[in-house]
């Protein structure tokens, strides 16, 4: 008897279905094939993404290697008043610049201005870091190849230093030691150190020369002198080129109005006299407080040597250009003439056009009567001299920036 019923356990054969002269593949087989294509495409895309993200296959950062004909300068404190002006000058002169700043006193807005002005790859990078963190400092030097360091980063208020001296010894002396150690470890050849006339204290004889005895009378000056001593001791057995610039009271701002001074509001009491004058002119504070009218000077107020920030930065660049391996250069950076605080206030009144109210108060701890420089050495050896010596004009330039930047740089220091 013929069995016409196929057993359920018998496997079906797969065969094409014909319709006329056309054949149609089994739908299940077609679906498997399409799925495999999608899977292969997904795996390929994933591999491409992983390759792109692989650090070993990224194109190296231009900051990570020495490039012939390009000088890479680390500017510590480059978000601050003086440091940002120095970074700007270096960038204009075609240096490669890395700014390191923890923004405790600097302004992120200043960095943003520089980034907008010099957006080209390999020109400028900003690293948010604290120079008091040894691991961070070493990482910065490990991942970047610097030719020179301009070390500006420091707290810098005489009055504050007398109230919180340990902050100054940590921030100035200890941090300089960490930077110097990393420079030595990673073979960075040149250091331009930003020092101060406060290391001289209150000399018996004016003007101050580079051989005037250093007898600082406040923690700010003492911390800077300690940092200088560390650098000088290290240099005795090193081929590092070192320049130490001891500068006087800094005023002014970028003549084209791109950068200025924007101190923290909470530090206005400790800040520079120029900042206080501008705050009084803008009505932020009711008037200007002049501390000390009984000094042995012509009008009883302190006498200072006021140096325009543009001239100061020029001195740093010339020091960088003239630095010699295994040599140390020490220079005063000033105009060579002094102006009293009363003279300064009158110049500020003229520059702002505001009759600023002045309140005379007792002396501030740590201040000294008279300080101005003898710039003969820097004139002779670095061919540098102050060009902007008109006090009123420097203040007028700074006032223009202040008037157009009521909120400083206008952005929070959040990074």
Coordinates of C-alpha atoms in Angstrom, one line a residue:
X1 CA 0.0 0.0 0.0
X2 CA 1.3 3.4 -1.0
X3 CA 2.1 5.8 2.0
X4 CA 1.1 9.3 0.9
X5 CA 1.6 11.0 4.4
X6 CA 5.1 12.3 5.2
X7 CA 6.3 11.7 8.7
X8 CA 6.4 14.8 10.9
X9 CA 9.9 14.0 11.9
X10 CA 11.1 14.1 8.3
X11 CA 13.0 17.3 7.5
X12 CA 11.7 19.5 4.8
X13 CA 14.1 20.4 2.0
X14 CA 14.6 24.0 1.1
X15 CA 14.0 24.7 -2.5
X16 CA 13.2 27.8 -4.5
X17 CA 9.7 28.5 -5.5
X18 CA 9.3 28.9 -9.2
X19 CA 6.8 31.1 -10.9
X20 CA 7.2 31.1 -14.6
X21 CA 10.9 31.7 -15.3
X22 CA 11.6 33.5 -11.9
X23 CA 13.0 32.0 -8.7
X24 CA 12.4 33.4 -5.2
X25 CA 14.8 32.7 -2.3
X26 CA 13.6 31.4 0.9
X27 CA 12.5 34.5 3.0
X28 CA 14.2 33.1 6.2
X29 CA 17.6 32.8 4.4
X30 CA 17.3 36.3 3.1
X31 CA 16.6 37.7 6.5
X32 CA 19.6 36.1 8.0
X33 CA 21.8 37.5 5.2
X34 CA 20.5 41.1 5.8
X35 CA 21.0 40.8 9.6
X36 CA 24.6 39.7 9.1
X37 CA 25.2 42.8 6.9
X38 CA 23.8 45.1 9.7
X39 CA 25.9 43.4 12.3
X40 CA 29.1 43.7 10.3
X41 CA 28.4 47.4 9.7
X42 CA 27.8 48.0 13.4
X43 CA 31.0 46.3 14.3
X44 CA 33.0 48.2 11.7
X45 CA 31.6 51.6 13.1
X46 CA 32.5 50.6 16.6
X47 CA 36.0 49.7 15.6
X48 CA 36.4 53.1 13.8
X49 CA 35.2 54.9 17.0
X50 CA 37.6 53.0 19.2
X51 CA 40.5 53.7 16.9
X52 CA 39.8 57.4 16.8
X53 CA 39.6 57.5 20.6
X54 CA 42.8 55.5 21.1
X55 CA 45.4 57.9 22.6
X56 CA 48.2 56.1 20.9
X57 CA 46.7 56.9 17.5
X58 CA 45.8 60.5 18.0
X59 CA 47.9 63.1 16.3
X60 CA 50.4 64.4 18.9
X61 CA 49.7 67.8 20.5
X62 CA 52.0 70.5 19.1
X63 CA 52.6 71.5 22.8
X64 CA 54.0 68.0 23.5
X65 CA 57.2 68.3 21.5
X66 CA 60.0 70.7 20.7
X67 CA 59.6 72.3 17.3
X68 CA 62.5 73.9 15.5
X69 CA 62.2 77.7 15.3
X70 CA 59.4 77.8 17.9
X71 CA 59.9 78.8 21.5
X72 CA 57.4 77.3 23.9
X73 CA 56.9 79.4 27.1
X74 CA 55.1 78.3 30.2
X75 CA 53.5 81.4 31.8
X76 CA 52.4 80.6 35.3
X77 CA 49.8 82.9 36.6
X78 CA 49.0 83.8 33.0
X79 CA 45.3 84.6 33.8
X80 CA 46.4 87.4 36.2
X81 CA 46.9 91.1 35.6
X82 CA 50.6 91.0 34.7
X83 CA 50.7 87.4 33.5
X84 CA 47.9 87.9 30.9
X85 CA 49.7 91.0 29.5
X86 CA 52.9 89.0 29.3
X87 CA 51.2 86.1 27.5
X88 CA 49.6 88.5 25.1
X89 CA 53.0 90.0 24.2
X90 CA 54.6 86.6 23.7
X91 CA 51.8 85.5 21.4
X92 CA 52.1 88.7 19.4
X93 CA 55.8 87.9 19.0
X94 CA 55.0 84.4 17.7
X95 CA 55.9 82.4 20.8
X96 CA 54.0 79.3 21.7
X97 CA 52.3 79.8 25.1
X98 CA 50.9 77.6 27.8
X99 CA 49.1 79.3 30.6
X100 CA 48.8 77.6 34.0
X101 CA 46.6 79.2 36.6
X102 CA 44.2 78.1 39.4
X103 CA 42.1 81.2 38.9
X104 CA 42.3 82.1 42.7
X105 CA 43.5 85.6 41.7
X106 CA 43.4 85.4 37.9
X107 CA 40.5 85.9 35.5
X108 CA 39.2 83.2 33.1
X109 CA 37.9 86.1 31.0
X110 CA 41.5 87.3 30.3
X111 CA 42.3 83.8 29.0
X112 CA 39.2 83.8 26.8
X113 CA 40.3 87.1 25.3
X114 CA 43.6 85.6 24.4
X115 CA 42.0 82.5 23.0
X116 CA 39.8 84.6 20.7
X117 CA 42.8 86.6 19.5
X118 CA 45.0 83.6 18.8
X119 CA 42.7 80.7 17.9
X120 CA 45.2 78.9 15.6
X121 CA 46.2 75.4 16.7
X122 CA 49.5 75.2 18.6
X123 CA 49.5 78.9 19.6
X124 CA 47.9 78.9 23.1
X125 CA 46.7 76.4 25.6
X126 CA 45.3 76.9 29.1
X127 CA 45.7 74.4 31.9
X128 CA 43.7 74.8 35.1
X129 CA 46.0 73.6 37.9
X130 CA 47.4 74.5 41.3
X131 CA 51.2 74.9 41.4
X132 CA 51.1 73.8 45.0
X133 CA 50.1 70.3 43.9
X134 CA 53.3 68.4 43.1
X135 CA 51.6 65.7 41.0
X136 CA 49.8 68.2 38.9
X137 CA 53.0 70.2 38.3
X138 CA 55.0 67.1 37.3
X139 CA 52.2 66.0 35.0
X140 CA 52.2 69.4 33.2
X141 CA 56.0 69.2 32.6
X142 CA 55.7 65.5 31.6
X143 CA 53.0 66.1 29.0
X144 CA 54.5 69.4 27.5
X145 CA 57.8 70.4 26.2
X146 CA 58.7 73.8 27.4
X147 CA 61.7 75.9 26.3
X148 CA 61.3 78.5 29.1
X149 CA 59.2 79.4 32.1
X150 CA 58.0 82.9 33.0
X151 CA 57.0 82.4 36.7
X152 CA 54.4 85.1 37.6
X153 CA 52.0 83.1 39.8
X154 CA 51.9 84.5 43.3
X155 CA 49.7 86.2 45.8
X156 CA 51.0 89.8 46.0
X157 CA 49.4 92.0 48.6
X158 CA 51.7 93.4 51.3
X159 CA 48.8 94.0 53.8
X160 CA 47.3 90.6 53.3
X161 CA 50.8 89.0 53.8
X162 CA 51.0 90.5 57.3
X163 CA 47.6 89.0 58.2
X164 CA 48.1 85.6 56.6
X165 CA 51.9 85.0 56.3
X166 CA 51.7 81.2 55.9
X167 CA 49.6 81.6 52.7
X168 CA 52.5 83.7 51.2
X169 CA 55.2 81.3 52.2
X170 CA 53.3 78.4 50.7
X171 CA 52.1 80.2 47.6
X172 CA 55.4 82.0 46.7
X173 CA 58.3 80.1 48.2
X174 CA 57.0 76.5 48.2
X175 CA 55.4 76.7 44.8
X176 CA 58.5 78.2 43.3
X177 CA 60.5 75.3 44.6
X178 CA 58.1 72.8 43.0
X179 CA 58.3 74.6 39.6
X180 CA 62.1 74.7 39.8
X181 CA 62.2 71.0 40.7
X182 CA 60.1 70.1 37.7
X183 CA 62.1 72.3 35.4
X184 CA 65.3 70.6 36.5
X185 CA 63.7 67.1 36.1
X186 CA 62.4 67.8 32.6
X187 CA 65.4 69.7 31.4
X188 CA 63.7 73.1 30.8
X189 CA 66.6 75.5 30.1
X190 CA 65.4 79.0 30.9
X191 CA 63.6 80.7 33.9
X192 CA 62.4 84.3 34.0
X193 CA 61.4 84.9 37.6
X194 CA 59.0 87.6 38.6
X195 CA 60.3 89.1 41.8
X196 CA 59.7 92.4 43.6
X197 CA 61.3 95.5 45.1
X198 CA 59.7 94.4 48.4
X199 CA 62.8 92.2 48.9
X200 CA 64.8 95.3 49.6
X201 CA 62.6 96.4 52.5
X202 CA 63.3 100.0 53.5
X203 CA 66.8 100.9 52.3
X204 CA 68.8 103.7 53.8
X205 CA 69.9 105.0 50.5
X206 CA 68.0 105.8 47.3
X207 CA 67.8 105.0 44.5
X208 CA 67.8 101.2 44.8
X209 CA 70.4 99.3 42.8
X210 CA 70.7 95.5 42.3
X211 CA 73.4 95.4 45.1
X212 CA 71.3 97.3 47.6
X213 CA 71.0 94.9 50.7
X214 CA 67.8 92.9 50.7
X215 CA 66.2 93.3 54.1
X216 CA 62.5 92.7 53.6
X217 CA 60.1 93.9 56.3
X218 CA 56.9 92.0 55.4
X219 CA 56.1 88.4 54.6
X220 CA 55.5 89.1 50.9
X221 CA 59.0 90.5 50.5
X222 CA 60.5 87.7 52.7
X223 CA 58.7 85.0 50.7
X224 CA 60.0 86.4 47.4
X225 CA 63.5 86.7 48.8
X226 CA 63.4 83.1 50.0
X227 CA 62.3 82.0 46.5
X228 CA 65.2 84.0 45.0
X229 CA 67.7 82.4 47.4
X230 CA 66.4 78.9 46.3
X231 CA 66.9 79.8 42.6
X232 CA 70.3 81.3 43.2
X233 CA 71.5 78.2 45.2
X234 CA 70.2 75.9 42.5
X235 CA 71.9 77.8 39.7
X236 CA 75.3 77.4 41.2
X237 CA 75.4 73.8 39.9
X238 CA 73.1 74.1 37.0
X239 CA 73.4 75.2 33.3
X240 CA 69.9 76.8 33.5
X241 CA 69.6 80.4 32.2
X242 CA 68.1 82.5 35.0
X243 CA 66.8 86.0 34.9
X244 CA 65.3 87.6 38.1
X245 CA 63.3 90.8 37.6
X246 CA 62.6 92.9 40.7
X247 CA 60.0 95.3 39.7
X248 CA 58.2 98.2 41.4
X249 CA 54.6 99.3 41.4
X250 CA 52.7 98.3 38.3
X251 CA 50.0 100.4 36.7
X252 CA 48.3 100.8 33.3
X253 CA 46.8 98.3 30.9
X254 CA 46.9 97.2 27.3
X255 CA 46.8 100.4 25.2
X256 CA 44.3 98.9 22.7
X257 CA 41.9 98.0 25.5
X258 CA 41.9 94.2 25.2
X259 CA 43.2 93.5 28.7
X260 CA 43.1 95.2 32.1
X261 CA 43.2 94.7 35.8
X262 CA 40.1 93.1 37.5
X263 CA 40.9 92.2 41.1
X264 CA 38.5 90.2 43.2
X265 CA 35.9 92.4 44.9
X266 CA 36.8 90.9 48.3
X267 CA 40.4 92.0 47.8
X268 CA 39.8 95.6 47.0
X269 CA 40.9 96.7 50.5
X270 CA 44.3 95.0 49.9
X271 CA 44.7 95.9 46.2
X272 CA 46.8 98.4 44.3
X273 CA 46.2 102.1 44.8
X274 CA 45.2 102.5 41.1
X275 CA 42.4 100.0 41.6
X276 CA 41.2 101.9 44.6
X277 CA 41.3 105.2 42.7
X278 CA 39.2 103.7 39.9
X279 CA 36.7 102.2 42.3
X280 CA 36.3 105.6 44.0
X281 CA 35.9 107.3 40.6
X282 CA 33.2 104.8 39.6
X283 CA 31.3 105.1 43.0
X284 CA 31.9 101.5 44.0
X285 CA 33.5 102.8 47.2
X286 CA 32.7 106.2 48.8
X287 CA 36.3 107.5 48.5
X288 CA 40.0 106.7 48.5
X289 CA 41.8 105.8 51.8
X290 CA 45.4 107.0 51.9
X291 CA 47.3 105.2 54.7
X292 CA 50.1 107.1 56.2
X293 CA 50.8 110.8 56.1
X294 CA 53.7 111.0 58.6
X295 CA 56.5 109.4 56.5
X296 CA 59.8 111.3 56.1
X297 CA 59.0 112.4 52.5
X298 CA 58.2 115.8 50.9
X299 CA 54.4 115.6 51.5
X300 CA 54.3 112.9 54.3
X301 CA 53.0 110.1 52.0
X302 CA 54.8 107.1 50.6
X303 CA 56.9 107.5 47.5
X304 CA 56.8 104.7 44.9
X305 CA 58.2 104.0 41.4
X306 CA 55.2 103.3 39.1
X307 CA 56.0 101.2 36.1
X308 CA 53.5 100.7 33.2
X309 CA 52.6 97.1 32.7
X310 CA 53.4 97.3 28.9
X311 CA 57.0 98.4 29.8
X312 CA 57.2 95.7 32.4
X313 CA 56.2 93.0 29.9
X314 CA 58.7 94.3 27.4
X315 CA 61.4 93.9 30.0
X316 CA 60.4 90.3 30.5
X317 CA 60.6 89.6 26.8
X318 CA 64.0 91.2 26.5
X319 CA 65.2 89.1 29.5
X320 CA 64.0 86.0 27.7
X321 CA 65.9 87.0 24.6
X322 CA 69.1 87.8 26.5
X323 CA 69.1 84.8 28.9
X324 CA 72.4 82.9 28.8
X325 CA 72.9 79.3 29.9
X326 CA 74.6 78.8 33.3
X327 CA 74.3 82.5 34.0
X328 CA 72.1 84.5 36.4
X329 CA 70.9 88.1 35.6
X330 CA 69.3 90.2 38.3
X331 CA 67.6 93.5 37.3
X332 CA 65.5 96.2 38.8
X333 CA 62.6 97.2 36.5
X334 CA 61.4 100.7 37.2
X335 CA 61.4 104.2 35.8
X336 CA 64.1 105.6 38.1
X337 CA 61.9 108.2 39.6
X338 CA 59.4 108.2 42.5
X339 CA 56.0 109.8 42.9
X340 CA 54.2 110.3 46.2
X341 CA 50.8 108.9 47.0
X342 CA 49.3 112.4 47.0
X343 CA 50.8 113.0 43.5
X344 CA 49.4 109.7 42.4
X345 CA 45.9 110.7 43.6
X346 CA 46.0 114.0 41.8
X347 CA 47.1 112.2 38.6
X348 CA 44.2 109.8 39.0
X349 CA 41.7 112.6 39.5
X350 CA 42.9 114.2 36.2
X351 CA 42.8 110.9 34.3
X352 CA 39.3 110.0 35.4
X353 CA 37.9 113.5 35.5
X354 CA 36.4 112.8 38.9
X355 CA 37.1 114.8 42.1
X356 CA 37.7 111.7 44.2
X357 CA 37.1 112.1 47.9
X358 CA 40.2 111.2 50.0
X359 CA 40.4 110.0 53.6
X360 CA 43.8 110.0 55.3
X361 CA 44.3 107.1 57.8
X362 CA 47.2 105.8 59.9
X363 CA 50.0 103.7 58.3
X364 CA 49.4 100.2 57.0
X365 CA 51.6 97.5 58.7
X366 CA 54.5 96.5 56.5
X367 CA 54.7 99.6 54.3
X368 CA 57.8 101.6 53.8
X369 CA 58.4 105.3 53.2
X370 CA 60.3 105.6 49.9
X371 CA 61.2 103.1 47.2
X372 CA 62.4 103.9 43.6
X373 CA 64.8 102.2 41.3
X374 CA 68.1 102.8 39.6
X375 CA 67.5 101.2 36.2
X376 CA 71.1 101.7 34.9
X377 CA 72.0 98.0 34.8
X378 CA 68.9 96.9 32.8
X379 CA 69.4 99.9 30.5
X380 CA 72.9 98.9 29.8
X381 CA 72.7 95.1 29.6
X382 CA 69.3 94.5 28.2
X383 CA 68.9 97.7 26.3
X384 CA 65.6 98.3 28.1
X385 CA 64.2 101.5 29.4
X386 CA 60.7 102.6 30.5
X387 CA 58.8 104.3 27.6
X388 CA 55.5 105.1 29.4
X389 CA 56.6 107.4 32.2
X390 CA 53.7 109.8 32.2
X391 CA 51.7 108.8 35.3
X392 CA 48.5 110.5 34.2
X393 CA 48.6 108.9 30.7
X394 CA 49.1 105.4 32.1
X395 CA 46.2 105.9 34.4
X396 CA 44.1 107.3 31.6
X397 CA 44.7 104.1 29.6
X398 CA 43.7 101.9 32.5
X399 CA 40.7 104.1 33.2
X400 CA 39.4 103.5 29.6
X401 CA 39.4 99.8 30.2
X402 CA 37.7 100.2 33.6
X403 CA 34.9 102.3 32.2
X404 CA 34.1 99.8 29.5
X405 CA 34.4 96.8 31.8
X406 CA 32.2 97.6 34.8
X407 CA 32.0 93.9 35.7
X408 CA 35.7 93.1 34.9
X409 CA 35.8 90.5 32.2
X410 CA 32.1 89.7 32.8
X411 CA 32.4 85.9 33.2
X412 CA 32.7 83.7 36.3
X413 CA 35.9 82.0 37.1
X414 CA 34.4 78.5 36.8
X415 CA 36.5 76.0 34.8

